[in-house]
PDB file of C-alpha atoms in Angstrom:
ATOM      1  CA  MET A   1      96.773  90.753  93.826  1.00  0.00           C
ATOM      2  CA  ILE A   2      93.520  89.559  91.963  1.00  0.00           C
ATOM      3  CA  ASN A   3      91.661  90.727  88.507  1.00  0.00           C
ATOM      4  CA  LEU A   4      88.287  91.881  89.061  1.00  0.00           C
ATOM      5  CA  GLN A   5      87.089  91.515  85.124  1.00  0.00           C
ATOM      6  CA  ASN A   6      88.655  87.538  85.326  1.00  0.00           C
ATOM      7  CA  GLU A   7      86.736  87.364  89.089  1.00  0.00           C
ATOM      8  CA  LEU A   8      83.646  88.288  87.386  1.00  0.00           C
ATOM      9  CA  ALA A   9      83.070  86.497  84.462  1.00  0.00           C
ATOM     10  CA  GLY A  10      80.052  85.580  84.157  1.00  0.00           C
ATOM     11  CA  ALA A  11      78.559  86.318  87.486  1.00  0.00           C
ATOM     12  CA  ASN A  12      74.792  87.711  88.196  1.00  0.00           C
ATOM     13  CA  SER A  13      74.931  88.541  91.464  1.00  0.00           C
ATOM     14  CA  VAL A  14      77.945  89.583  94.501  1.00  0.00           C
ATOM     15  CA  ALA A  15      77.461  89.811  98.029  1.00  0.00           C
ATOM     16  CA  ILE A  16      80.427  91.472 100.086  1.00  0.00           C
ATOM     17  CA  ALA A  17      80.884  90.578 103.611  1.00  0.00           C
ATOM     18  CA  GLY A  18      83.302  91.314 106.554  1.00  0.00           C
ATOM     19  CA  HIS A  19      83.877  90.651 110.007  1.00  0.00           C
ATOM     20  CA  VAL A  20      81.702  91.123 112.903  1.00  0.00           C
ATOM     21  CA  ARG A  21      81.966  94.527 114.894  1.00  0.00           C
ATOM     22  CA  PRO A  22      83.308  96.304 111.439  1.00  0.00           C
ATOM     23  CA  ASP A  23      85.605  99.178 111.805  1.00  0.00           C
ATOM     24  CA  GLY A  24      86.485 101.537 109.682  1.00  0.00           C
ATOM     25  CA  ASP A  25      88.621  99.246 107.455  1.00  0.00           C
ATOM     26  CA  CYS A  26      85.774  97.040 107.198  1.00  0.00           C
ATOM     27  CA  VAL A  27      83.181  99.499 106.228  1.00  0.00           C
ATOM     28  CA  GLY A  28      85.300 101.505 103.618  1.00  0.00           C
ATOM     29  CA  SER A  29      86.587  98.830 101.889  1.00  0.00           C
ATOM     30  CA  CYS A  30      84.144  96.831 101.002  1.00  0.00           C
ATOM     31  CA  MET A  31      81.694 100.192 100.590  1.00  0.00           C
ATOM     32  CA  GLY A  32      84.527 101.049  98.139  1.00  0.00           C
ATOM     33  CA  LEU A  33      84.075  97.621  96.534  1.00  0.00           C
ATOM     34  CA  ALA A  34      80.283  98.159  96.213  1.00  0.00           C
ATOM     35  CA  LEU A  35      80.321 101.543  94.738  1.00  0.00           C
ATOM     36  CA  TYR A  36      82.943 100.295  92.054  1.00  0.00           C
ATOM     37  CA  LEU A  37      81.536  97.309  91.072  1.00  0.00           C
ATOM     38  CA  ARG A  38      77.816  99.301  91.148  1.00  0.00           C
ATOM     39  CA  LYS A  39      79.353 102.055  88.636  1.00  0.00           C
ATOM     40  CA  TYR A  40      81.463 100.361  86.586  1.00  0.00           C
ATOM     41  CA  PHE A  41      79.654  96.097  86.078  1.00  0.00           C
ATOM     42  CA  PRO A  42      76.159  96.968  85.031  1.00  0.00           C
ATOM     43  CA  GLU A  43      75.720  93.698  84.167  1.00  0.00           C
ATOM     44  CA  LEU A  44      75.780  92.326  87.785  1.00  0.00           C
ATOM     45  CA  GLN A  45      71.921  92.260  88.562  1.00  0.00           C
ATOM     46  CA  ARG A  46      72.642  92.469  92.252  1.00  0.00           C
ATOM     47  CA  THR A  47      75.873  93.510  94.156  1.00  0.00           C
ATOM     48  CA  GLU A  48      75.169  93.195  98.644  1.00  0.00           C
ATOM     49  CA  VAL A  49      76.757  94.151 101.238  1.00  0.00           C
ATOM     50  CA  TYR A  50      76.155  92.622 104.548  1.00  0.00           C
ATOM     51  CA  LEU A  51      77.553  93.505 107.766  1.00  0.00           C
ATOM     52  CA  GLU A  52      76.005  94.112 111.129  1.00  0.00           C
ATOM     53  CA  SER A  53      75.394  97.190 112.558  1.00  0.00           C
ATOM     54  CA  ILE A  54      77.600 100.170 111.331  1.00  0.00           C
ATOM     55  CA  PRO A  55      78.738 103.022 113.254  1.00  0.00           C
ATOM     56  CA  GLU A  56      76.388 106.598 112.960  1.00  0.00           C
ATOM     57  CA  SER A  57      79.940 108.379 111.739  1.00  0.00           C
ATOM     58  CA  PHE A  58      79.758 106.035 108.641  1.00  0.00           C
ATOM     59  CA  HIS A  59      76.414 107.493 107.584  1.00  0.00           C
ATOM     60  CA  PHE A  60      77.832 109.688 104.598  1.00  0.00           C
ATOM     61  CA  LEU A  61      79.447 107.199 103.280  1.00  0.00           C
ATOM     62  CA  LYS A  62      77.546 106.895  99.210  1.00  0.00           C
ATOM     63  CA  ASP A  63      75.538 104.188 100.282  1.00  0.00           C
ATOM     64  CA  SER A  64      75.548 103.180 103.593  1.00  0.00           C
ATOM     65  CA  ASP A  65      71.721 102.853 103.780  1.00  0.00           C
ATOM     66  CA  THR A  66      71.885 100.090 101.563  1.00  0.00           C
ATOM     67  CA  ILE A  67      74.632  98.015 103.450  1.00  0.00           C
ATOM     68  CA  ARG A  68      71.714  94.863 104.709  1.00  0.00           C
ATOM     69  CA  ASP A  69      72.294  93.477 108.267  1.00  0.00           C
ATOM     70  CA  SER A  70      74.210  90.166 108.244  1.00  0.00           C
ATOM     71  CA  SER A  71      71.010  88.571 110.257  1.00  0.00           C
ATOM     72  CA  GLU A  72      69.473  88.785 106.560  1.00  0.00           C
ATOM     73  CA  ALA A  73      72.349  86.870 105.300  1.00  0.00           C
ATOM     74  CA  SER A  74      71.087  84.571 102.475  1.00  0.00           C
ATOM     75  CA  GLY A  75      70.786  82.731  98.508  1.00  0.00           C
ATOM     76  CA  ALA A  76      73.091  81.833  96.172  1.00  0.00           C
ATOM     77  CA  TYR A  77      75.300  84.298  95.137  1.00  0.00           C
ATOM     78  CA  ASP A  78      78.127  83.968  91.821  1.00  0.00           C
ATOM     79  CA  VAL A  79      80.956  85.671  93.806  1.00  0.00           C
ATOM     80  CA  VAL A  80      81.055  86.245  97.530  1.00  0.00           C
ATOM     81  CA  PHE A  81      83.935  88.463  98.129  1.00  0.00           C
ATOM     82  CA  VAL A  82      84.721  87.925 102.152  1.00  0.00           C
ATOM     83  CA  LEU A  83      86.839  91.864 103.239  1.00  0.00           C
ATOM     84  CA  ASP A  84      89.372  92.179 106.149  1.00  0.00           C
ATOM     85  CA  CYS A  85      88.456  88.572 107.691  1.00  0.00           C
ATOM     86  CA  GLY A  86      90.445  86.492 108.943  1.00  0.00           C
ATOM     87  CA  ASP A  87      88.352  83.659 109.108  1.00  0.00           C
ATOM     88  CA  ARG A  88      84.573  81.822 108.546  1.00  0.00           C
ATOM     89  CA  GLU A  89      84.424  82.320 112.622  1.00  0.00           C
ATOM     90  CA  ARG A  90      84.910  86.491 112.292  1.00  0.00           C
ATOM     91  CA  LEU A  91      81.831  86.558 109.955  1.00  0.00           C
ATOM     92  CA  GLY A  92      78.999  85.873 112.675  1.00  0.00           C
ATOM     93  CA  ASP A  93      75.602  85.497 110.459  1.00  0.00           C
ATOM     94  CA  SER A  94      77.455  86.417 107.161  1.00  0.00           C
ATOM     95  CA  ALA A  95      80.083  83.043 106.630  1.00  0.00           C
ATOM     96  CA  VAL A  96      76.365  80.919 105.516  1.00  0.00           C
ATOM     97  CA  LEU A  97      77.258  83.090 102.013  1.00  0.00           C
ATOM     98  CA  LEU A  98      80.067  81.313 102.016  1.00  0.00           C
ATOM     99  CA  ASP A  99      77.954  78.128 102.112  1.00  0.00           C
ATOM    100  CA  ASN A 100      76.206  78.654  98.307  1.00  0.00           C
ATOM    101  CA  ALA A 101      78.600  80.917  96.892  1.00  0.00           C
ATOM    102  CA  LYS A 102      79.785  79.680  93.115  1.00  0.00           C
ATOM    103  CA  LYS A 103      83.189  81.118  94.067  1.00  0.00           C
ATOM    104  CA  VAL A 104      84.583  82.993  97.030  1.00  0.00           C
ATOM    105  CA  VAL A 105      87.484  85.903  97.181  1.00  0.00           C
ATOM    106  CA  CYS A 106      89.155  86.355 100.439  1.00  0.00           C
ATOM    107  CA  ILE A 107      90.731  90.124 100.510  1.00  0.00           C
ATOM    108  CA  ASP A 108      92.357  90.648 103.372  1.00  0.00           C
ATOM    109  CA  HIS A 109      95.686  92.035 105.652  1.00  0.00           C
ATOM    110  CA  HIS A 110      95.513  90.062 108.593  1.00  0.00           C
ATOM    111  CA  ILE A 111      98.505  88.095 109.176  1.00  0.00           C
ATOM    112  CA  SER A 112      96.635  85.802 111.274  1.00  0.00           C
ATOM    113  CA  ASN A 113      94.498  84.454 107.917  1.00  0.00           C
ATOM    114  CA  LYS A 114      95.527  81.350 106.979  1.00  0.00           C
ATOM    115  CA  GLY A 115      93.569  81.729 103.667  1.00  0.00           C
ATOM    116  CA  PHE A 116      90.538  80.395 102.829  1.00  0.00           C
ATOM    117  CA  GLY A 117      87.850  80.744  99.943  1.00  0.00           C
ATOM    118  CA  GLU A 118      89.312  79.848  95.876  1.00  0.00           C
ATOM    119  CA  VAL A 119      90.423  83.341  95.127  1.00  0.00           C
ATOM    120  CA  GLN A 120      92.680  84.975  97.866  1.00  0.00           C
ATOM    121  CA  TYR A 121      94.704  88.003  98.075  1.00  0.00           C
ATOM    122  CA  ILE A 122      96.514  88.656 102.030  1.00  0.00           C
ATOM    123  CA  GLU A 123      98.882  90.469 102.084  1.00  0.00           C
ATOM    124  CA  PRO A 124     100.045  91.109 105.777  1.00  0.00           C
ATOM    125  CA  GLN A 125     102.575  94.171 104.714  1.00  0.00           C
ATOM    126  CA  ALA A 126      99.888  96.209 103.543  1.00  0.00           C
ATOM    127  CA  SER A 127      97.803  98.925 105.954  1.00  0.00           C
ATOM    128  CA  SER A 128      94.432  97.647 105.516  1.00  0.00           C
ATOM    129  CA  THR A 129      92.191  95.654 103.397  1.00  0.00           C
ATOM    130  CA  SER A 130      90.852  99.100 101.927  1.00  0.00           C
ATOM    131  CA  GLU A 131      94.749  99.868 100.660  1.00  0.00           C
ATOM    132  CA  LEU A 132      95.090  96.142  98.606  1.00  0.00           C
ATOM    133  CA  ILE A 133      91.629  97.054  97.143  1.00  0.00           C
ATOM    134  CA  TYR A 134      92.496 100.299  95.588  1.00  0.00           C
ATOM    135  CA  LEU A 135      95.636  98.432  94.273  1.00  0.00           C
ATOM    136  CA  ILE A 136      92.808  95.964  92.560  1.00  0.00           C
ATOM    137  CA  LEU A 137      90.885  98.816  91.123  1.00  0.00           C
ATOM    138  CA  ASP A 138      91.773 101.532  88.242  1.00  0.00           C
ATOM    139  CA  GLU A 139      93.033 104.451  89.593  1.00  0.00           C
ATOM    140  CA  GLU A 140      91.460 106.693  86.756  1.00  0.00           C
ATOM    141  CA  LYS A 141      87.442 105.136  87.489  1.00  0.00           C
ATOM    142  CA  ILE A 142      88.116 106.077  91.354  1.00  0.00           C
ATOM    143  CA  ASP A 143      85.777 108.863  91.841  1.00  0.00           C
ATOM    144  CA  THR A 144      85.320 110.626  95.347  1.00  0.00           C
ATOM    145  CA  PRO A 145      82.377 108.508  96.962  1.00  0.00           C
ATOM    146  CA  ILE A 146      84.667 105.639  96.496  1.00  0.00           C
ATOM    147  CA  ALA A 147      87.595 107.423  96.893  1.00  0.00           C
ATOM    148  CA  GLU A 148      86.131 108.662 100.322  1.00  0.00           C
ATOM    149  CA  ALA A 149      84.806 105.252 102.014  1.00  0.00           C
ATOM    150  CA  LEU A 150      88.771 103.671 100.995  1.00  0.00           C
ATOM    151  CA  TYR A 151      90.692 106.568 102.356  1.00  0.00           C
ATOM    152  CA  MET A 152      88.551 106.103 105.367  1.00  0.00           C
ATOM    153  CA  GLY A 153      89.618 102.842 105.546  1.00  0.00           C
ATOM    154  CA  ILE A 154      92.980 103.454 105.268  1.00  0.00           C
ATOM    155  CA  ALA A 155      92.943 106.168 107.846  1.00  0.00           C
ATOM    156  CA  HIS A 156      90.670 103.755 110.123  1.00  0.00           C
ATOM    157  CA  ASP A 157      93.364 101.388 109.912  1.00  0.00           C
ATOM    158  CA  THR A 158      96.782 103.765 110.474  1.00  0.00           C
ATOM    159  CA  GLY A 159      95.623 105.567 112.853  1.00  0.00           C
ATOM    160  CA  VAL A 160      95.300 108.338 110.585  1.00  0.00           C
ATOM    161  CA  PHE A 161      99.225 107.030 109.427  1.00  0.00           C
ATOM    162  CA  GLN A 162     101.000 106.603 112.620  1.00  0.00           C
ATOM    163  CA  TYR A 163     100.810 103.038 113.136  1.00  0.00           C
ATOM    164  CA  SER A 164     104.274 100.771 111.513  1.00  0.00           C
ATOM    165  CA  ASN A 165     102.114  99.209 108.861  1.00  0.00           C
ATOM    166  CA  CYS A 166     101.768 102.677 106.922  1.00  0.00           C
ATOM    167  CA  THR A 167     104.186 103.018 104.580  1.00  0.00           C
ATOM    168  CA  ARG A 168     105.621 104.778 101.652  1.00  0.00           C
ATOM    169  CA  ARG A 169     102.878 102.509  99.009  1.00  0.00           C
ATOM    170  CA  THR A 170     100.076 103.752 102.020  1.00  0.00           C
ATOM    171  CA  MET A 171     101.237 107.230 101.883  1.00  0.00           C
ATOM    172  CA  GLU A 172     100.993 108.001  98.095  1.00  0.00           C
ATOM    173  CA  ILE A 173      97.760 105.836  97.502  1.00  0.00           C
ATOM    174  CA  ALA A 174      96.551 107.882 100.732  1.00  0.00           C
ATOM    175  CA  GLY A 175      97.585 111.281  98.117  1.00  0.00           C
ATOM    176  CA  LEU A 176      96.234 109.888  95.267  1.00  0.00           C
ATOM    177  CA  LEU A 177      93.061 109.098  97.096  1.00  0.00           C
ATOM    178  CA  MET A 178      93.246 113.462  98.101  1.00  0.00           C
ATOM    179  CA  GLU A 179      93.086 114.200  95.195  1.00  0.00           C
ATOM    180  CA  LYS A 180      89.789 112.794  94.297  1.00  0.00           C
ATOM    181  CA  GLY A 181      88.115 115.366  95.512  1.00  0.00           C
ATOM    182  CA  ILE A 182      87.248 114.324  99.210  1.00  0.00           C
ATOM    183  CA  ASP A 183      86.948 116.190 102.369  1.00  0.00           C
ATOM    184  CA  PHE A 184      90.027 114.676 104.272  1.00  0.00           C
ATOM    185  CA  SER A 185      90.112 116.185 107.198  1.00  0.00           C
ATOM    186  CA  GLY A 186      86.735 116.349 107.308  1.00  0.00           C
ATOM    187  CA  ILE A 187      86.403 111.817 107.258  1.00  0.00           C
ATOM    188  CA  VAL A 188      89.177 111.919 109.401  1.00  0.00           C
ATOM    189  CA  ASP A 189      87.744 114.139 112.472  1.00  0.00           C
ATOM    190  CA  ARG A 190      84.150 112.836 112.319  1.00  0.00           C
ATOM    191  CA  THR A 191      84.769 109.188 111.856  1.00  0.00           C
ATOM    192  CA  PHE A 192      87.989 108.904 114.060  1.00  0.00           C
ATOM    193  CA  PHE A 193      88.643 111.502 116.759  1.00  0.00           C
ATOM    194  CA  GLN A 194      84.614 112.725 117.465  1.00  0.00           C
ATOM    195  CA  LYS A 195      83.127 110.979 120.422  1.00  0.00           C
ATOM    196  CA  THR A 196      80.043 110.900 122.081  1.00  0.00           C
ATOM    197  CA  TYR A 197      79.598 112.197 125.694  1.00  0.00           C
ATOM    198  CA  ILE A 198      78.894 108.887 126.647  1.00  0.00           C
ATOM    199  CA  GLN A 199      82.008 107.238 124.838  1.00  0.00           C
ATOM    200  CA  ASN A 200      84.128 110.333 126.695  1.00  0.00           C
ATOM    201  CA  GLN A 201      82.586 108.806 129.969  1.00  0.00           C
ATOM    202  CA  ILE A 202      83.353 105.594 130.158  1.00  0.00           C
ATOM    203  CA  LEU A 203      86.921 106.617 128.632  1.00  0.00           C
ATOM    204  CA  GLY A 204      87.421 108.540 131.017  1.00  0.00           C
ATOM    205  CA  ARG A 205      86.499 105.446 133.206  1.00  0.00           C
ATOM    206  CA  ALA A 206      88.768 103.158 131.061  1.00  0.00           C
ATOM    207  CA  LEU A 207      91.379 105.894 132.363  1.00  0.00           C
ATOM    208  CA  LEU A 208      90.687 106.578 135.945  1.00  0.00           C
ATOM    209  CA  GLU A 209      90.845 102.556 136.435  1.00  0.00           C
ATOM    210  CA  SER A 210      93.727 101.443 134.928  1.00  0.00           C
ATOM    211  CA  MET A 211      96.556  99.372 136.543  1.00  0.00           C
ATOM    212  CA  MET A 212     100.498  99.558 135.275  1.00  0.00           C
ATOM    213  CA  LEU A 213     102.023  96.719 135.387  1.00  0.00           C
ATOM    214  CA  LEU A 214     105.238  94.261 134.275  1.00  0.00           C
ATOM    215  CA  ASP A 215     107.550  97.669 135.803  1.00  0.00           C
ATOM    216  CA  GLY A 216     105.394 100.123 133.447  1.00  0.00           C
ATOM    217  CA  LYS A 217     105.987  97.624 130.891  1.00  0.00           C
ATOM    218  CA  CYS A 218     102.340  97.493 130.365  1.00  0.00           C
ATOM    219  CA  ILE A 219      99.231  98.901 131.241  1.00  0.00           C
ATOM    220  CA  ILE A 220      95.670  97.450 131.400  1.00  0.00           C
ATOM    221  CA  SER A 221      91.682  97.922 131.838  1.00  0.00           C
ATOM    222  CA  ALA A 222      88.357  96.259 131.916  1.00  0.00           C
ATOM    223  CA  ILE A 223      85.275  97.896 132.343  1.00  0.00           C
ATOM    224  CA  ARG A 224      82.552  94.934 133.661  1.00  0.00           C
ATOM    225  CA  LYS A 225      78.545  94.508 132.163  1.00  0.00           C
ATOM    226  CA  LYS A 226      76.924  96.539 135.280  1.00  0.00           C
ATOM    227  CA  ASP A 227      79.593  99.722 133.928  1.00  0.00           C
ATOM    228  CA  MET A 228      78.252  99.886 130.329  1.00  0.00           C
ATOM    229  CA  GLU A 229      74.465  99.047 131.302  1.00  0.00           C
ATOM    230  CA  PHE A 230      75.315 102.282 133.991  1.00  0.00           C
ATOM    231  CA  TYR A 231      76.360 104.473 130.954  1.00  0.00           C
ATOM    232  CA  GLY A 232      74.133 102.926 128.465  1.00  0.00           C
ATOM    233  CA  ALA A 233      77.882 101.585 126.573  1.00  0.00           C
ATOM    234  CA  GLY A 234      77.940  99.481 123.469  1.00  0.00           C
ATOM    235  CA  PRO A 235      80.228  97.753 122.182  1.00  0.00           C
ATOM    236  CA  LYS A 236      80.959 100.463 119.266  1.00  0.00           C
ATOM    237  CA  ASP A 237      81.481 102.899 122.567  1.00  0.00           C
ATOM    238  CA  LEU A 238      84.933 101.139 123.501  1.00  0.00           C
ATOM    239  CA  GLU A 239      86.130 102.094 120.590  1.00  0.00           C
ATOM    240  CA  GLY A 240      89.770 103.746 120.541  1.00  0.00           C
ATOM    241  CA  ILE A 241      90.163 103.509 124.262  1.00  0.00           C
ATOM    242  CA  VAL A 242      93.083 100.417 124.359  1.00  0.00           C
ATOM    243  CA  SER A 243      94.725 102.980 121.428  1.00  0.00           C
ATOM    244  CA  GLN A 244      94.817 105.984 124.205  1.00  0.00           C
ATOM    245  CA  MET A 245      96.514 103.764 126.565  1.00  0.00           C
ATOM    246  CA  ARG A 246      98.683 102.742 124.243  1.00  0.00           C
ATOM    247  CA  TYR A 247     100.153 106.422 124.568  1.00  0.00           C
ATOM    248  CA  THR A 248     101.150 105.881 128.170  1.00  0.00           C
ATOM    249  CA  THR A 249     104.878 107.449 128.860  1.00  0.00           C
ATOM    250  CA  GLY A 250     106.637 104.089 129.041  1.00  0.00           C
ATOM    251  CA  VAL A 251     104.205 101.412 128.449  1.00  0.00           C
ATOM    252  CA  GLU A 252     105.240  98.807 125.445  1.00  0.00           C
ATOM    253  CA  VAL A 253     101.554  96.569 126.102  1.00  0.00           C
ATOM    254  CA  ALA A 254      97.908  98.056 126.316  1.00  0.00           C
ATOM    255  CA  MET A 255      95.726  95.582 126.857  1.00  0.00           C
ATOM    256  CA  PHE A 256      92.031  96.647 127.398  1.00  0.00           C
ATOM    257  CA  LEU A 257      88.598  94.434 128.465  1.00  0.00           C
ATOM    258  CA  TYR A 258      85.696  94.130 128.394  1.00  0.00           C
ATOM    259  CA  GLU A 259      83.175  91.935 129.634  1.00  0.00           C
ATOM    260  CA  THR A 260      80.231  90.444 127.393  1.00  0.00           C
ATOM    261  CA  SER A 261      78.884  87.400 129.129  1.00  0.00           C
ATOM    262  CA  ILE A 262      79.927  85.857 132.666  1.00  0.00           C
ATOM    263  CA  GLN A 263      83.467  84.787 132.846  1.00  0.00           C
ATOM    264  CA  GLU A 264      83.898  86.072 129.702  1.00  0.00           C
ATOM    265  CA  TYR A 265      85.661  88.984 128.289  1.00  0.00           C
ATOM    266  CA  LYS A 266      87.235  90.571 124.772  1.00  0.00           C
ATOM    267  CA  VAL A 267      90.508  91.319 124.724  1.00  0.00           C
ATOM    268  CA  SER A 268      92.027  94.275 122.535  1.00  0.00           C
ATOM    269  CA  LEU A 269      95.645  94.825 122.510  1.00  0.00           C
ATOM    270  CA  ARG A 270      98.282  96.691 121.163  1.00  0.00           C
ATOM    271  CA  SER A 271     102.404  96.475 121.160  1.00  0.00           C
ATOM    272  CA  ASN A 272     104.815  99.920 120.289  1.00  0.00           C
ATOM    273  CA  ASN A 273     107.442  98.416 119.192  1.00  0.00           C
ATOM    274  CA  ILE A 274     108.646  94.856 121.502  1.00  0.00           C
ATOM    275  CA  VAL A 275     106.002  92.729 121.679  1.00  0.00           C
ATOM    276  CA  ASP A 276     103.533  90.780 118.292  1.00  0.00           C
ATOM    277  CA  VAL A 277     100.337  90.793 119.664  1.00  0.00           C
ATOM    278  CA  SER A 278      99.410  88.879 116.900  1.00  0.00           C
ATOM    279  CA  LYS A 279     101.030  85.706 119.073  1.00  0.00           C
ATOM    280  CA  ILE A 280      99.381  86.360 122.052  1.00  0.00           C
ATOM    281  CA  ALA A 281      95.682  87.009 120.559  1.00  0.00           C
ATOM    282  CA  SER A 282      96.129  83.799 118.482  1.00  0.00           C
ATOM    283  CA  TYR A 283      97.736  81.377 121.515  1.00  0.00           C
ATOM    284  CA  PHE A 284      94.326  82.783 122.525  1.00  0.00           C
ATOM    285  CA  GLY A 285      91.729  81.759 119.640  1.00  0.00           C
ATOM    286  CA  GLY A 286      92.044  85.473 117.878  1.00  0.00           C
ATOM    287  CA  GLY A 287      93.812  87.267 116.030  1.00  0.00           C
ATOM    288  CA  GLY A 288      94.985  90.136 113.859  1.00  0.00           C
ATOM    289  CA  HIS A 289      98.651  92.313 113.603  1.00  0.00           C
ATOM    290  CA  VAL A 290     101.861  92.138 115.009  1.00  0.00           C
ATOM    291  CA  ARG A 291     100.882  96.125 116.446  1.00  0.00           C
ATOM    292  CA  ALA A 292      97.269  95.259 117.343  1.00  0.00           C
ATOM    293  CA  ALA A 293      95.473  91.844 117.419  1.00  0.00           C
ATOM    294  CA  GLY A 294      92.534  90.923 119.957  1.00  0.00           C
ATOM    295  CA  CYS A 295      90.648  87.995 121.135  1.00  0.00           C
ATOM    296  CA  THR A 296      88.381  86.319 123.396  1.00  0.00           C
ATOM    297  CA  MET A 297      88.297  84.862 126.236  1.00  0.00           C
ATOM    298  CA  GLN A 298      87.119  82.959 129.596  1.00  0.00           C
ATOM    299  CA  GLY A 299      87.096  83.093 133.033  1.00  0.00           C
ATOM    300  CA  ASN A 300      87.166  85.568 135.614  1.00  0.00           C
ATOM    301  CA  ILE A 301      89.073  88.700 135.339  1.00  0.00           C
ATOM    302  CA  HIS A 302      92.160  87.961 136.982  1.00  0.00           C
ATOM    303  CA  ASP A 303      92.676  84.488 135.409  1.00  0.00           C
ATOM    304  CA  VAL A 304      92.515  86.573 131.676  1.00  0.00           C
ATOM    305  CA  ILE A 305      94.954  89.430 132.914  1.00  0.00           C
ATOM    306  CA  ASN A 306      97.509  86.792 134.341  1.00  0.00           C
ATOM    307  CA  ASN A 307      97.122  84.537 131.587  1.00  0.00           C
ATOM    308  CA  LEU A 308      97.925  87.107 129.177  1.00  0.00           C
ATOM    309  CA  THR A 309     100.387  89.036 131.621  1.00  0.00           C
ATOM    310  CA  ARG A 310     102.759  86.070 131.152  1.00  0.00           C
ATOM    311  CA  HIS A 311     102.784  85.793 127.173  1.00  0.00           C
ATOM    312  CA  ILE A 312     104.219  89.679 127.218  1.00  0.00           C
ATOM    313  CA  GLU A 313     106.235  89.163 130.412  1.00  0.00           C
ATOM    314  CA  LYS A 314     108.177  85.630 128.331  1.00  0.00           C
ATOM    315  CA  GLN A 315     108.569  87.931 124.491  1.00  0.00           C
ATOM    316  CA  LEU A 316     109.346  90.732 126.901  1.00  0.00           C
ATOM    317  CA  GLU A 317     111.809  88.778 128.767  1.00  0.00           C
ATOM    318  CA  GLU A 318     112.907  87.166 125.172  1.00  0.00           C
ATOM    319  CA  ALA A 319     113.522  91.163 124.032  1.00  0.00           C
ATOM    320  CA  GLU A 320     116.116  92.139 126.507  1.00  0.00           C
ATOM    321  CA  GLU A 321     118.094  88.789 126.245  1.00  0.00           C
ATOM    322  CA  LYS A 322     118.718  88.977 122.908  1.00  0.00           C
ATOM    323  CA  GLN A 323     119.367  92.544 123.522  1.00  0.00           C
ATOM    324  CA  THR A 324     122.162  91.317 126.493  1.00  0.00           C
ATOM    325  CA  LEU A 325     124.213  89.067 124.089  1.00  0.00           C
ATOM    326  CA  LYS A 326     123.931  92.281 121.350  1.00  0.00           C
ATOM    327  CA  GLY A 327     125.585  94.630 123.925  1.00  0.00           C
TER     328      GLY A 327
END
């Protein structure tokens, strides 16, 4: 746990940055903290948020129009808060902020985060970075706009309170945020469930062309650049596909790949009960959580799939051997 008053003592400027391709938790935690600092730390002359372009559905958040694109990141700040980001590389263009910062405060819940910055608040057991931001704020000072941001972040990273990272504390915090007068069901509908026509088309394509491997324990699908261009889809339109695949009966691991350049694929991994996908993602230079992780891999699509399934199969076999020994 960190104390904001102590970390901001003597500071005049603050920058807040999150990972590339910011998701609900990244945006929610960044905006929740920014709104709090702007309201309750008037001595700060500047409080800037740097992120890549955020989804249209997140624009309901107060001050979302003040978010600066990460490509504009520059200058020296007294304190730089790095949220929901496991390492410097995941910051993308915002990483330059670390070079001239007097102090870097890292707040994260990814198990793959090895720690960086002068101050670290890393709790892998937490449901989300938004949950950790809530814990460092004065609960009585959290107003409706701050609560909206944090609730959105928690809801997104827990799959609307259904993933294994959702705990009693998570639910209690969500309940307290609901009491701040937020439209909690509307936030979930608008930012989590609603899809554009293009998103539904590309989801349908991914499901239609998916394959079952490892005796039905693994499902995989891939989208090539030419397919994305055909539908007019971007990376943000692919969010949620791997989670939908995970719901397939009998599946332990879902893998979704999309082509980012020639022989390069962005990989998203989800598991249900057995496989630790963070270990697999970390092996290939990525990271994440036990049940949700990702990485970028080079090679043709068959090599990528074979390398991933080899690691998944190994964990499944190890789990089966342990079960046999117990029996």
